[in-house]
Amino acid sequence: MPTHQTDPRLLSLLHTPGLWRGSAHAATRSAFADSGVSTGFPALDACLPWQGWPRGALVEIITPLWGIGELQLVLPLLQQISQEGSNSVWFAPPCSPYAPALLASGINPAHLYVVSAPAAQLLWGIEKALQDAACALVLAWPGRVSHRQIRRLQLAASAGNTLGILFHHGALRQSTAALRLRVEATRQGLRVEVLKARGSYRQSTVALAREAP
Amino acid sequence: MTGRLHQLPLLGRPQRTLRVARARMPQTTPGKTPRPPLWYAIALPQLLGIPDAQVREEKLALLARQLGQLSGTVSVEAPDSLVFEARSSLRYFGGIHSLRTHCRQLLQPLLSEWGLPVDFHQAASPTPAASLLLARAGCNLLVHRRENLRSALGRLSVQSLTLSQQRRQQLHNSGLRLLRDVWRLPAHALGQRFGTQFLRQLDQCLGHVATPVKAYESPPRFNSSLEFDYAVEGSERLLPAIEELLERLCAFLRARNLSTLHLQLSLQHEAQAPTLIALDMRHPGQSRAPLQLLLETRLSTLTLPAPVCGVQLEAWRFKSAAAGTQSLAGFSAGEGAAAQTGPARIAPLLGLLQARLGDAAVHSLQCQADHCPELATSPTPGDAQTGRPPMLALQARRPCWLLPAPVQLQQHAGQLLYRGPLQLLSGPERIETRWWSGQEVCRDYYVATNPRGMRLWIFHEREGERRWFVHGIFD
């Protein structure tokens, strides 16, 4: 490393603001490191710049169909939130959440609220819940969402410092959400593909084992 | 005395919680003794026919509110009587007979509206206890002077006093039938035989001991309206008027140290019945901004049937505004943040969602100890939570999603199909319950998986057509 310090041309190049250096990746990682909430899966935590779920941000979980195990990704998070005594609001889940199962996983159903609404009103409700700091987690199954709507929800999440997780079947190529995950079921369990994580260029795939029934 | 009121020590927050109940002292002019009060009692034995005590109390309260036009001190004497102070009103109404006519005119319309007999007993005397006793006994008497009370009451039976059954029997066995008989006996001997409570009642009747009278206060009710000079179209044009009404409401609440739980806004139209907007608050409100947000949200979903020519805001259900508890170690940030979590903190958000999406849109989950899977959880409207959820000892795993109703599985050549052929992973778990209700549940549950990666909770009927159903999805 001593050579480039002597070369003034290299030095001026290094001071160009548009230049991104691979060694900065580690610095970004450590800056983000304690801002996240662990996902409960060490392999997945290692792929994410926040070492877990981000705070005050929007996450998209894209699945080919409901019920392939995507809820298992958020169960440890729900458990942690329930232990803290914080609230989570579920918007338009595809089925009714079953309270005895949640209780058995260590999630107190008393801190969980389910909102059902017509599609036209749903996004309004999700935005209000994300903006409210009283709500620690918003899970939403909004159906089809556009770029603009995701951007708006992302802004609401950062305003309320709330984690919002949208589940959808993924028609959009890209979005402004802080984290996008694609979940697929495999014979052994789940394959989680990190499509986008803000602050990281890595696109990685993690295999998670599903809990035996 | 009134001049020295400011010297009294004030506790708490004077501008919000202090309420002067009665600052006026009885005026005494030197050289002139004040005239003794005259208590007018009304007994309505027809009310005793109403079986529900609460209904009876409500009716008495309504009658008491009517009598508020005659006197400043009206007292409700459960279960069937009212007493009011008449001396202070005598001159205004022009004598006791005119007062009696007014009294009848005020009460009889209400009684006939309720379908009850319109006649009632009434008596007036210098003590409230004696008036009540006379009225309840059905003696329509007017006793002006305290000295005459003894002879007026002497004719009444001792059973008209409020006494325990044992005491009544005791009096009867002693041969004491009328109050006159009792008064012939020496007072200290009476006290020894029948107790001080009995003596006290007699003394209260005669005015030797003061009778405490609890003045009836009508419950607060807020009602304020604004009329427009011209009809207004579009709900957003109503907002300034609503803001003004809410400002009045909040001033009303602050003055009484109350908070409201229920609001009713009526939008008046020229030729139609008014549009009513009822708003139930999840947590009692006293400040304008959250109330306004809720009303605005509700208005935004409303389409007005006609232009609005006036708005009216009413509130009648209140709660005393208690300040929230604060932790002793309030300086510790971690502790403060923990205290603010939980259902109380999310109530404003849920209220807002309900105001726009409807009351049924938001529900919380409740766990019930029931073996039947579909009955073990119940959506509870709002956040009506009753304590902790029951801790169920579940041996078997349950699915996170339960289908609203079981879906019957297709079969092809003995193979179960649900988005592909199913493969059983574990089972069976037998659930057999509710045989007593006629809707017997008799099922074998299995965990199955399909090629798309879904893990399903399926069951096989053990009786009847022995069909297969899918009942839940694991995660």
CSV table of N, CA, C and O in Angstrom, one decimal, chain A residues 45-150:
chain,number,residue,atom,x,y,z
A,45,ASP,N,-28.6,-13.7,8.4
A,45,ASP,CA,-28.0,-12.5,9.1
A,45,ASP,C,-26.7,-12.1,8.4
A,45,ASP,O,-26.4,-11.0,8.2
A,46,ALA,N,-25.9,-13.1,8.1
A,46,ALA,CA,-24.6,-12.9,7.5
A,46,ALA,C,-24.6,-12.3,6.2
A,46,ALA,O,-23.7,-11.6,5.7
A,47,CYS,N,-25.7,-12.5,5.4
A,47,CYS,CA,-25.9,-11.9,4.1
A,47,CYS,C,-26.4,-10.5,4.1
A,47,CYS,O,-26.4,-9.8,3.1
A,48,LEU,N,-26.9,-10.1,5.2
A,48,LEU,CA,-27.6,-8.8,5.2
A,48,LEU,C,-26.7,-7.7,5.8
A,48,LEU,O,-26.0,-8.0,6.9
A,49,PRO,N,-26.6,-6.5,5.3
A,49,PRO,CA,-25.7,-5.5,5.8
A,49,PRO,C,-26.1,-5.1,7.2
A,49,PRO,O,-25.2,-4.6,7.9
A,50,TRP,N,-27.3,-5.3,7.6
A,50,TRP,CA,-27.7,-4.8,9.0
A,50,TRP,C,-27.5,-6.0,10.0
A,50,TRP,O,-27.9,-5.9,11.1
A,51,GLN,N,-27.0,-7.1,9.5
A,51,GLN,CA,-26.9,-8.3,10.4
A,51,GLN,C,-28.2,-8.7,10.9
A,51,GLN,O,-28.4,-9.3,11.9
A,52,GLY,N,-29.2,-8.5,10.1
A,52,GLY,CA,-30.6,-8.9,10.5
A,52,GLY,C,-31.6,-8.0,9.7
A,52,GLY,O,-31.2,-7.5,8.6
A,53,TRP,N,-32.8,-8.0,10.2
A,53,TRP,CA,-33.8,-7.1,9.5
A,53,TRP,C,-33.4,-5.6,9.8
A,53,TRP,O,-33.0,-5.3,10.8
A,54,PRO,N,-33.6,-4.8,8.8
A,54,PRO,CA,-33.4,-3.3,9.0
A,54,PRO,C,-34.4,-2.7,9.9
A,54,PRO,O,-35.5,-3.3,10.1
A,55,ARG,N,-34.1,-1.6,10.5
A,55,ARG,CA,-35.2,-0.9,11.3
A,55,ARG,C,-35.7,0.3,10.4
A,55,ARG,O,-34.9,0.9,9.7
A,56,GLY,N,-36.9,0.6,10.6
A,56,GLY,CA,-37.5,1.8,9.9
A,56,GLY,C,-37.4,1.7,8.4
A,56,GLY,O,-37.0,2.6,7.8
A,57,ALA,N,-37.7,0.5,7.9
A,57,ALA,CA,-37.6,0.3,6.5
A,57,ALA,C,-38.6,-0.7,6.0
A,57,ALA,O,-39.3,-1.3,6.8
A,58,LEU,N,-38.7,-0.8,4.7
A,58,LEU,CA,-39.7,-1.6,4.1
A,58,LEU,C,-39.0,-2.9,3.5
A,58,LEU,O,-37.9,-2.7,2.9
A,59,VAL,N,-39.5,-4.0,3.7
A,59,VAL,CA,-38.9,-5.3,3.2
A,59,VAL,C,-40.0,-5.9,2.3
A,59,VAL,O,-41.2,-5.9,2.7
A,60,GLU,N,-39.6,-6.4,1.2
A,60,GLU,CA,-40.5,-7.2,0.3
A,60,GLU,C,-40.1,-8.7,0.4
A,60,GLU,O,-38.9,-9.0,0.3
A,61,ILE,N,-41.1,-9.5,0.6
A,61,ILE,CA,-40.8,-11.0,0.5
A,61,ILE,C,-41.7,-11.5,-0.6
A,61,ILE,O,-42.9,-11.4,-0.6
A,62,ILE,N,-41.0,-12.0,-1.6
A,62,ILE,CA,-41.7,-12.4,-2.8
A,62,ILE,C,-41.7,-13.9,-2.9
A,62,ILE,O,-40.7,-14.6,-2.7
A,63,THR,N,-42.9,-14.4,-3.0
A,63,THR,CA,-43.1,-15.9,-3.0
A,63,THR,C,-43.9,-16.3,-4.3
A,63,THR,O,-44.8,-15.5,-4.7
A,64,PRO,N,-43.7,-17.5,-4.8
A,64,PRO,CA,-44.6,-17.9,-5.9
A,64,PRO,C,-46.0,-18.1,-5.5
A,64,PRO,O,-47.0,-17.9,-6.3
A,65,LEU,N,-46.3,-18.6,-4.3
A,65,LEU,CA,-47.6,-18.7,-3.8
A,65,LEU,C,-47.6,-18.7,-2.2
A,65,LEU,O,-46.5,-18.8,-1.7
A,66,TRP,N,-48.7,-18.5,-1.6
A,66,TRP,CA,-48.8,-18.4,-0.2
A,66,TRP,C,-48.6,-19.8,0.5
A,66,TRP,O,-49.0,-20.8,-0.1
A,67,GLY,N,-48.0,-19.8,1.7
A,67,GLY,CA,-48.0,-21.0,2.5
A,67,GLY,C,-46.9,-21.9,2.2
A,67,GLY,O,-46.9,-23.1,2.6
A,68,ILE,N,-45.8,-21.4,1.5
A,68,ILE,CA,-44.7,-22.3,1.3
A,68,ILE,C,-43.6,-22.2,2.4
A,68,ILE,O,-42.6,-22.8,2.3
A,69,GLY,N,-43.9,-21.5,3.4
A,69,GLY,CA,-43.0,-21.4,4.5
A,69,GLY,C,-42.5,-19.9,4.7
A,69,GLY,O,-41.6,-19.7,5.5
A,70,GLU,N,-43.1,-19.0,4.0
A,70,GLU,CA,-42.6,-17.6,4.1
A,70,GLU,C,-42.8,-17.0,5.5
A,70,GLU,O,-42.1,-16.2,6.0
A,71,LEU,N,-43.8,-17.5,6.2
A,71,LEU,CA,-44.1,-17.0,7.5
A,71,LEU,C,-43.0,-17.5,8.5
A,71,LEU,O,-42.7,-16.8,9.5
A,72,GLN,N,-42.4,-18.6,8.2
A,72,GLN,CA,-41.3,-19.1,9.1
A,72,GLN,C,-40.2,-18.1,9.2
A,72,GLN,O,-39.5,-18.0,10.2
A,73,LEU,N,-40.0,-17.3,8.1
A,73,LEU,CA,-38.9,-16.3,8.1
A,73,LEU,C,-39.1,-15.2,9.2
A,73,LEU,O,-38.2,-14.7,9.7
A,74,VAL,N,-40.4,-14.9,9.4
A,74,VAL,CA,-40.7,-13.8,10.3
A,74,VAL,C,-41.1,-14.3,11.7
A,74,VAL,O,-41.2,-13.4,12.6
A,75,LEU,N,-41.2,-15.6,11.9
A,75,LEU,CA,-41.7,-16.1,13.2
A,75,LEU,C,-40.7,-15.7,14.3
A,75,LEU,O,-41.1,-15.2,15.4
A,76,PRO,N,-39.3,-15.8,14.1
A,76,PRO,CA,-38.4,-15.4,15.2
A,76,PRO,C,-38.6,-13.9,15.5
A,76,PRO,O,-38.5,-13.5,16.7
A,77,LEU,N,-38.8,-13.1,14.5
A,77,LEU,CA,-39.0,-11.6,14.7
A,77,LEU,C,-40.2,-11.4,15.5
A,77,LEU,O,-40.2,-10.6,16.5
A,78,LEU,N,-41.3,-12.1,15.1
A,78,LEU,CA,-42.6,-11.9,15.9
A,78,LEU,C,-42.4,-12.3,17.3
A,78,LEU,O,-43.0,-11.6,18.2
A,79,GLN,N,-41.7,-13.3,17.5
A,79,GLN,CA,-41.5,-13.8,18.9
A,79,GLN,C,-40.7,-12.8,19.7
A,79,GLN,O,-41.1,-12.5,20.8
A,80,GLN,N,-39.7,-12.2,19.1
A,80,GLN,CA,-38.9,-11.2,19.8
A,80,GLN,C,-39.8,-9.9,20.1
A,80,GLN,O,-39.7,-9.4,21.2
A,81,ILE,N,-40.6,-9.5,19.2
A,81,ILE,CA,-41.5,-8.4,19.3
A,81,ILE,C,-42.5,-8.6,20.4
A,81,ILE,O,-42.8,-7.8,21.3
A,82,SER,N,-43.0,-9.8,20.4
A,82,SER,CA,-44.0,-10.2,21.4
A,82,SER,C,-43.4,-10.2,22.8
A,82,SER,O,-44.0,-9.8,23.8
A,83,GLN,N,-42.1,-10.6,22.9
A,83,GLN,CA,-41.5,-10.6,24.2
A,83,GLN,C,-41.2,-9.2,24.7
A,83,GLN,O,-41.3,-9.0,25.9
A,84,GLU,N,-41.0,-8.3,23.8
A,84,GLU,CA,-40.8,-6.9,24.2
A,84,GLU,C,-42.1,-6.3,24.6
A,84,GLU,O,-42.1,-5.2,25.1
A,85,GLY,N,-43.2,-6.9,24.3
A,85,GLY,CA,-44.5,-6.3,24.6
A,85,GLY,C,-44.9,-5.3,23.5
A,85,GLY,O,-45.8,-4.5,23.8
A,86,SER,N,-44.3,-5.3,22.4
A,86,SER,CA,-44.7,-4.4,21.3
A,86,SER,C,-45.8,-5.0,20.5
A,86,SER,O,-46.0,-6.2,20.5
A,87,ASN,N,-46.4,-4.2,19.6
A,87,ASN,CA,-47.5,-4.6,18.8
A,87,ASN,C,-47.1,-4.9,17.4
A,87,ASN,O,-46.3,-4.2,16.9
A,88,SER,N,-47.8,-5.8,16.8
A,88,SER,CA,-47.7,-5.9,15.3
A,88,SER,C,-49.1,-5.9,14.7
A,88,SER,O,-50.1,-6.4,15.3
A,89,VAL,N,-49.2,-5.3,13.5
A,89,VAL,CA,-50.5,-5.3,12.9
A,89,VAL,C,-50.4,-6.0,11.5
A,89,VAL,O,-49.4,-5.8,10.8
A,90,TRP,N,-51.3,-6.9,11.3
A,90,TRP,CA,-51.3,-7.7,10.0
A,90,TRP,C,-52.4,-7.1,9.1
A,90,TRP,O,-53.6,-7.1,9.5
A,91,PHE,N,-52.1,-6.8,7.9
A,91,PHE,CA,-53.1,-6.3,7.0
A,91,PHE,C,-53.4,-7.3,6.0
A,91,PHE,O,-52.5,-7.8,5.3
A,92,ALA,N,-54.7,-7.6,5.9
A,92,ALA,CA,-55.2,-8.5,4.9
A,92,ALA,C,-54.4,-9.8,4.7
A,92,ALA,O,-54.0,-10.1,3.6
A,93,PRO,N,-54.2,-10.6,5.8
A,93,PRO,CA,-53.5,-11.9,5.6
A,93,PRO,C,-54.4,-12.8,4.7
A,93,PRO,O,-55.6,-12.7,4.7
A,94,PRO,N,-53.7,-13.7,4.0
A,94,PRO,CA,-54.5,-14.6,3.1
A,94,PRO,C,-55.5,-15.5,3.8
A,94,PRO,O,-56.5,-15.9,3.2
A,95,CYS,N,-55.1,-15.9,5.0
A,95,CYS,CA,-56.0,-16.7,5.9
A,95,CYS,C,-56.0,-16.1,7.2
A,95,CYS,O,-55.3,-15.2,7.5
A,96,SER,N,-56.8,-16.6,8.1
A,96,SER,CA,-56.8,-16.1,9.5
A,96,SER,C,-55.6,-16.7,10.2
A,96,SER,O,-55.5,-17.9,10.2
A,97,PRO,N,-54.8,-15.9,10.9
A,97,PRO,CA,-53.7,-16.5,11.7
A,97,PRO,C,-54.4,-17.3,12.9
A,97,PRO,O,-55.4,-16.9,13.4
A,98,TYR,N,-53.7,-18.5,13.1
A,98,TYR,CA,-54.3,-19.4,14.1
A,98,TYR,C,-53.6,-19.2,15.5
A,98,TYR,O,-52.4,-19.5,15.6
A,99,ALA,N,-54.4,-18.6,16.4
A,99,ALA,CA,-53.8,-18.2,17.7
A,99,ALA,C,-53.1,-19.3,18.5
A,99,ALA,O,-52.0,-19.1,19.0
A,100,PRO,N,-53.6,-20.6,18.6
A,100,PRO,CA,-52.9,-21.6,19.4
A,100,PRO,C,-51.5,-21.9,18.8
A,100,PRO,O,-50.5,-22.1,19.6
A,101,ALA,N,-51.4,-21.8,17.5
A,101,ALA,CA,-50.0,-22.1,16.9
A,101,ALA,C,-49.1,-21.0,17.2
A,101,ALA,O,-47.9,-21.2,17.5
A,102,LEU,N,-49.6,-19.7,17.1
A,102,LEU,CA,-48.7,-18.6,17.5
A,102,LEU,C,-48.3,-18.7,18.9
A,102,LEU,O,-47.1,-18.4,19.3
A,103,LEU,N,-49.2,-19.0,19.8
A,103,LEU,CA,-48.9,-19.1,21.2
A,103,LEU,C,-47.9,-20.2,21.4
A,103,LEU,O,-47.0,-20.0,22.2
A,104,ALA,N,-48.0,-21.3,20.7
A,104,ALA,CA,-47.0,-22.4,20.9
A,104,ALA,C,-45.6,-22.0,20.4
A,104,ALA,O,-44.6,-22.4,20.9
A,105,SER,N,-45.6,-21.0,19.4
A,105,SER,CA,-44.3,-20.5,19.0
A,105,SER,C,-43.8,-19.4,19.8
A,105,SER,O,-42.8,-18.7,19.5
A,106,GLY,N,-44.4,-19.1,20.9
A,106,GLY,CA,-44.0,-18.0,21.8
A,106,GLY,C,-44.4,-16.6,21.4
A,106,GLY,O,-43.7,-15.7,21.8
A,107,ILE,N,-45.5,-16.5,20.7
A,107,ILE,CA,-46.0,-15.2,20.3
A,107,ILE,C,-47.3,-15.0,21.0
A,107,ILE,O,-48.2,-15.8,20.8
A,108,ASN,N,-47.4,-13.9,21.7
A,108,ASN,CA,-48.6,-13.7,22.4
A,108,ASN,C,-49.7,-13.0,21.4
A,108,ASN,O,-49.4,-11.9,20.9
A,109,PRO,N,-50.8,-13.7,21.2
A,109,PRO,CA,-51.7,-13.2,20.2
A,109,PRO,C,-52.4,-11.9,20.7
A,109,PRO,O,-53.0,-11.2,19.9
A,110,ALA,N,-52.2,-11.6,22.0
A,110,ALA,CA,-52.8,-10.3,22.4
A,110,ALA,C,-52.2,-9.1,21.9
A,110,ALA,O,-52.8,-8.0,21.8
A,111,HIS,N,-50.9,-9.2,21.4
A,111,HIS,CA,-50.2,-8.1,20.8
A,111,HIS,C,-50.3,-8.0,19.3
A,111,HIS,O,-49.5,-7.4,18.7
A,112,LEU,N,-51.3,-8.7,18.8
A,112,LEU,CA,-51.4,-8.8,17.4
A,112,LEU,C,-52.8,-8.4,16.9
A,112,LEU,O,-53.8,-8.8,17.5
A,113,TYR,N,-52.8,-7.6,15.9
A,113,TYR,CA,-54.1,-7.1,15.4
A,113,TYR,C,-54.2,-7.4,13.9
A,113,TYR,O,-53.2,-7.2,13.2
A,114,VAL,N,-55.4,-7.8,13.6
A,114,VAL,CA,-55.6,-8.1,12.1
A,114,VAL,C,-56.5,-7.1,11.6
A,114,VAL,O,-57.6,-6.9,12.1
A,115,VAL,N,-56.2,-6.5,10.4
A,115,VAL,CA,-57.0,-5.5,9.8
A,115,VAL,C,-57.4,-6.1,8.4
A,115,VAL,O,-56.6,-6.5,7.7
A,116,SER,N,-58.7,-6.1,8.2
A,116,SER,CA,-59.2,-6.5,6.9
A,116,SER,C,-59.8,-5.3,6.3
A,116,SER,O,-60.6,-4.6,7.0
A,117,ALA,N,-59.6,-5.0,5.0
A,117,ALA,CA,-60.1,-3.8,4.4
A,117,ALA,C,-60.2,-4.1,2.9
A,117,ALA,O,-59.4,-4.9,2.4
A,118,PRO,N,-61.1,-3.4,2.2
A,118,PRO,CA,-61.1,-3.5,0.7
A,118,PRO,C,-59.7,-2.9,0.2
A,118,PRO,O,-59.1,-2.1,0.8
A,119,ALA,N,-59.4,-3.5,-1.0
A,119,ALA,CA,-58.1,-3.2,-1.6
A,119,ALA,C,-57.8,-1.7,-1.7
A,119,ALA,O,-56.7,-1.2,-1.4
A,120,ALA,N,-58.8,-0.9,-2.0
A,120,ALA,CA,-58.6,0.5,-2.2
A,120,ALA,C,-58.2,1.2,-0.9
A,120,ALA,O,-57.5,2.2,-0.9
A,121,GLN,N,-58.6,0.7,0.3
A,121,GLN,CA,-58.4,1.4,1.5
A,121,GLN,C,-57.1,0.8,2.2
A,121,GLN,O,-56.6,1.4,3.2
A,122,LEU,N,-56.7,-0.4,1.7
A,122,LEU,CA,-55.7,-1.1,2.4
A,122,LEU,C,-54.3,-0.3,2.5
A,122,LEU,O,-53.7,-0.3,3.6
A,123,LEU,N,-53.9,0.2,1.4
A,123,LEU,CA,-52.6,0.9,1.4
A,123,LEU,C,-52.7,2.1,2.3
A,123,LEU,O,-51.7,2.5,2.9
A,124,TRP,N,-53.8,2.8,2.4
A,124,TRP,CA,-53.9,3.9,3.3
A,124,TRP,C,-53.7,3.4,4.7
A,124,TRP,O,-52.9,4.0,5.5
A,125,GLY,N,-54.3,2.3,5.1
A,125,GLY,CA,-54.1,1.7,6.4
A,125,GLY,C,-52.7,1.3,6.7
A,125,GLY,O,-52.1,1.6,7.8
A,126,ILE,N,-52.0,0.7,5.7
A,126,ILE,CA,-50.6,0.3,5.9
A,126,ILE,C,-49.8,1.5,6.1
A,126,ILE,O,-48.9,1.5,7.0
A,127,GLU,N,-50.0,2.6,5.4
A,127,GLU,CA,-49.2,3.8,5.5
A,127,GLU,C,-49.4,4.3,6.9
A,127,GLU,O,-48.4,4.7,7.6
A,128,LYS,N,-50.6,4.4,7.4
A,128,LYS,CA,-50.9,5.0,8.7
A,128,LYS,C,-50.2,4.1,9.8
A,128,LYS,O,-49.6,4.7,10.7
A,129,ALA,N,-50.2,2.8,9.6
A,129,ALA,CA,-49.6,2.0,10.6
A,129,ALA,C,-48.1,2.1,10.6
A,129,ALA,O,-47.5,2.1,11.7
A,130,LEU,N,-47.5,2.2,9.4
A,130,LEU,CA,-46.1,2.4,9.3
A,130,LEU,C,-45.6,3.7,9.9
A,130,LEU,O,-44.5,3.8,10.5
A,131,GLN,N,-46.4,4.7,9.8
A,131,GLN,CA,-46.1,6.0,10.3
A,131,GLN,C,-46.1,6.1,11.8
A,131,GLN,O,-45.6,7.0,12.4
A,132,ASP,N,-46.9,5.1,12.4
A,132,ASP,CA,-47.1,5.2,13.8
A,132,ASP,C,-46.0,4.5,14.6
A,132,ASP,O,-45.8,3.3,14.4
A,133,ALA,N,-45.4,5.2,15.5
A,133,ALA,CA,-44.3,4.6,16.2
A,133,ALA,C,-44.8,3.5,17.2
A,133,ALA,O,-44.0,2.7,17.7
A,134,ALA,N,-46.1,3.5,17.5
A,134,ALA,CA,-46.6,2.6,18.5
A,134,ALA,C,-46.6,1.1,17.9
A,134,ALA,O,-46.8,0.2,18.7
A,135,CYS,N,-46.5,1.0,16.6
A,135,CYS,CA,-46.6,-0.2,16.0
A,135,CYS,C,-45.2,-0.7,15.6
A,135,CYS,O,-44.5,0.0,14.8
A,136,ALA,N,-44.7,-1.8,16.1
A,136,ALA,CA,-43.3,-2.2,15.9
A,136,ALA,C,-43.1,-2.9,14.5
A,136,ALA,O,-42.1,-2.8,13.9
A,137,LEU,N,-44.2,-3.6,14.1
A,137,LEU,CA,-44.0,-4.4,12.9
A,137,LEU,C,-45.4,-4.4,12.2
A,137,LEU,O,-46.4,-4.5,12.7
A,138,VAL,N,-45.3,-4.2,10.8
A,138,VAL,CA,-46.4,-4.3,10.0
A,138,VAL,C,-46.2,-5.4,9.0
A,138,VAL,O,-45.2,-5.4,8.3
A,139,LEU,N,-47.1,-6.4,9.0
A,139,LEU,CA,-47.1,-7.4,8.0
A,139,LEU,C,-48.2,-7.1,7.0
A,139,LEU,O,-49.4,-6.9,7.5
A,140,ALA,N,-48.0,-7.1,5.7
A,140,ALA,CA,-49.1,-6.8,4.8
A,140,ALA,C,-49.1,-7.7,3.6
A,140,ALA,O,-48.0,-8.0,3.1
A,141,TRP,N,-50.2,-8.0,3.2
A,141,TRP,CA,-50.4,-8.8,1.9
A,141,TRP,C,-51.2,-8.0,1.0
A,141,TRP,O,-52.5,-8.1,0.9
A,142,PRO,N,-50.6,-6.9,0.4
A,142,PRO,CA,-51.4,-6.0,-0.3
A,142,PRO,C,-51.9,-6.4,-1.7
A,142,PRO,O,-52.6,-5.6,-2.4
A,143,GLY,N,-51.5,-7.5,-2.2
A,143,GLY,CA,-51.8,-7.8,-3.6
A,143,GLY,C,-50.8,-7.1,-4.5
A,143,GLY,O,-49.6,-7.1,-4.3
A,144,ARG,N,-51.4,-6.5,-5.6
A,144,ARG,CA,-50.5,-5.8,-6.5
A,144,ARG,C,-50.1,-4.4,-6.0
A,144,ARG,O,-51.0,-3.7,-5.6
A,145,VAL,N,-48.8,-4.1,-6.1
A,145,VAL,CA,-48.4,-2.7,-5.6
A,145,VAL,C,-47.5,-2.2,-6.7
A,145,VAL,O,-46.8,-2.9,-7.4
A,146,SER,N,-47.5,-0.9,-6.9
A,146,SER,CA,-46.8,-0.2,-7.9
A,146,SER,C,-45.5,0.4,-7.3
A,146,SER,O,-45.4,0.5,-6.0
A,147,HIS,N,-44.6,0.9,-8.1
A,147,HIS,CA,-43.4,1.5,-7.7
A,147,HIS,C,-43.6,2.7,-6.7
A,147,HIS,O,-43.0,2.8,-5.7
A,148,ARG,N,-44.6,3.5,-7.2
A,148,ARG,CA,-44.9,4.7,-6.4
A,148,ARG,C,-45.4,4.3,-5.0
A,148,ARG,O,-45.1,5.0,-4.0
A,149,GLN,N,-46.3,3.3,-5.0
A,149,GLN,CA,-46.8,2.9,-3.7
A,149,GLN,C,-45.7,2.4,-2.7
A,149,GLN,O,-45.7,2.7,-1.6
A,150,ILE,N,-44.8,1.6,-3.3
A,150,ILE,CA,-43.8,1.0,-2.5
A,150,ILE,C,-42.9,2.2,-2.0
A,150,ILE,O,-42.5,2.2,-0.8
